[in-house]
CSV table of C-alpha atoms in Angstrom, one decimal:
chain,number,residue,atom,x,y,z
A,1,UNK,CA,5.5,-13.6,6.9
A,2,UNK,CA,4.2,-11.0,9.4
A,3,UNK,CA,2.4,-7.9,8.3
A,4,UNK,CA,5.4,-5.8,9.1
A,5,UNK,CA,7.7,-8.0,7.1
A,6,UNK,CA,5.4,-7.8,4.1
A,7,UNK,CA,5.1,-4.1,4.4
A,8,UNK,CA,8.9,-3.7,4.7
A,9,UNK,CA,9.5,-6.0,1.6
A,10,UNK,CA,6.9,-4.1,-0.4
A,11,UNK,CA,8.4,-0.8,0.6
A,12,UNK,CA,11.9,-2.0,-0.5
A,13,UNK,CA,10.5,-3.1,-3.9
A,14,UNK,CA,8.7,0.3,-4.4
A,15,UNK,CA,11.7,2.3,-3.2
A,16,UNK,CA,14.1,0.4,-5.5
A,17,UNK,CA,11.8,0.7,-8.5
A,18,UNK,CA,11.4,4.4,-8.2
A,19,UNK,CA,14.8,5.1,-6.8
A,20,UNK,CA,13.5,6.7,-3.6
A,21,UNK,CA,15.4,6.7,-0.3
A,22,UNK,CA,12.0,6.8,1.5
A,23,UNK,CA,8.3,6.8,0.8
A,24,UNK,CA,5.5,8.4,2.7
A,25,UNK,CA,3.5,6.0,4.7
A,26,UNK,CA,0.2,6.2,2.9
A,27,UNK,CA,1.4,7.6,-0.5
A,28,UNK,CA,-0.2,5.8,-3.4
A,29,UNK,CA,1.9,4.6,-6.3
A,30,UNK,CA,0.3,7.4,-8.3
A,31,UNK,CA,1.3,9.9,-5.7
A,32,UNK,CA,4.9,8.7,-6.3
A,33,UNK,CA,4.5,9.4,-10.0
A,34,UNK,CA,3.6,5.9,-11.3
A,35,UNK,CA,2.0,5.5,-14.7
A,36,UNK,CA,-0.1,2.6,-15.6
A,37,UNK,CA,2.9,1.0,-17.1
A,38,UNK,CA,4.8,1.4,-13.8
A,39,UNK,CA,2.0,-0.3,-12.0
A,40,UNK,CA,2.2,-3.3,-14.4
A,41,UNK,CA,6.0,-3.5,-13.8
A,42,UNK,CA,5.5,-3.2,-10.1
A,43,UNK,CA,2.9,-6.0,-10.2
A,44,UNK,CA,5.3,-8.2,-12.1
A,45,UNK,CA,8.1,-7.5,-9.6
A,46,UNK,CA,5.9,-8.2,-6.6
A,47,UNK,CA,4.6,-11.5,-8.2
A,48,UNK,CA,8.2,-12.6,-8.8
A,49,UNK,CA,9.6,-11.7,-5.4
A,50,UNK,CA,6.6,-12.9,-3.3
A,51,UNK,CA,5.8,-15.9,-5.7
A,52,UNK,CA,2.1,-15.0,-5.7
A,53,UNK,CA,-0.7,-14.5,-8.1
A,54,UNK,CA,-1.4,-10.7,-8.0
A,55,UNK,CA,-3.6,-9.0,-10.6
A,56,UNK,CA,-3.2,-5.5,-11.9
A,57,UNK,CA,-6.8,-4.8,-10.6
A,58,UNK,CA,-5.6,-5.6,-7.1
A,59,UNK,CA,-2.7,-3.3,-7.4
A,60,UNK,CA,-4.9,-0.5,-8.5
A,61,UNK,CA,-7.4,-1.2,-5.6
A,62,UNK,CA,-4.7,-1.4,-3.0
A,63,UNK,CA,-2.3,1.2,-4.4
A,64,UNK,CA,-0.2,2.1,-1.4
A,65,UNK,CA,2.4,-0.1,0.3
A,66,UNK,CA,0.3,-0.2,3.5
A,67,UNK,CA,-3.0,-1.1,1.8
A,68,UNK,CA,-1.3,-3.8,-0.4
A,69,UNK,CA,0.6,-5.2,2.6
A,70,UNK,CA,-2.6,-5.5,4.6
A,71,UNK,CA,-4.3,-7.2,1.7
A,72,UNK,CA,-1.5,-9.7,1.0
A,73,UNK,CA,-1.2,-10.5,4.7
A,74,UNK,CA,-5.0,-11.1,5.0
A,75,UNK,CA,-4.8,-13.5,2.0
A,76,UNK,CA,-2.2,-15.6,3.7
A,77,UNK,CA,-2.8,-14.9,7.3
A,78,UNK,CA,-2.8,-17.7,9.9
A,79,UNK,CA,-6.1,-18.5,11.6
A,80,UNK,CA,-7.0,-15.9,14.2
A,81,UNK,CA,-5.4,-13.0,12.4
A,82,UNK,CA,-8.7,-11.5,11.4
A,83,UNK,CA,-7.9,-8.4,13.4
A,84,UNK,CA,-6.0,-7.0,10.5
A,85,UNK,CA,-8.2,-4.5,8.8
A,86,UNK,CA,-7.8,-3.9,5.1
A,87,UNK,CA,-7.5,-0.2,4.5
A,88,UNK,CA,-8.9,0.8,1.1
A,89,UNK,CA,-7.6,3.8,-0.7
A,90,UNK,CA,-10.9,5.6,-0.1
A,91,UNK,CA,-10.6,5.0,3.7
A,92,UNK,CA,-7.0,6.2,3.6
A,93,UNK,CA,-8.1,9.4,1.8
A,94,UNK,CA,-10.7,10.1,4.4
A,95,UNK,CA,-8.2,9.6,7.2
A,96,UNK,CA,-5.8,12.0,5.5
A,97,UNK,CA,-8.6,14.6,5.1
A,98,UNK,CA,-9.6,14.3,8.8
A,99,UNK,CA,-6.0,14.7,9.8
A,100,UNK,CA,-5.5,17.7,7.6
A,101,UNK,CA,-8.6,19.4,9.0
A,102,UNK,CA,-7.5,18.8,12.6
A,103,UNK,CA,-4.1,20.3,11.8
A,104,UNK,CA,-5.8,23.3,10.2
A,105,UNK,CA,-8.1,23.8,13.2
A,106,UNK,CA,-5.0,23.8,15.5
A,107,UNK,CA,-3.3,26.5,13.4
A,108,UNK,CA,-6.4,28.6,12.9
């Protein structure tokens, strides 16, 4: 599967689970209102649909659709696909903060 296909499939799983029509690109499962029990259920759903071994710890570590898709792709990527960078939640948070500061500078 391509990275895009993984991301789209994960997005569909998460949207269906929470009943959302859309989800924000970098929203974490917790931003969407997930509890620890929801994360466990999502983990079980993802394991079943993708037929993979995924731990709860991995789901907490890569807790957005984008971060998890990158991680899963990297695990099963064909040779030469090392250009996919795994985006940690901390990095995503820094990116969001920088973007927000830029927007504030433009307004102010």
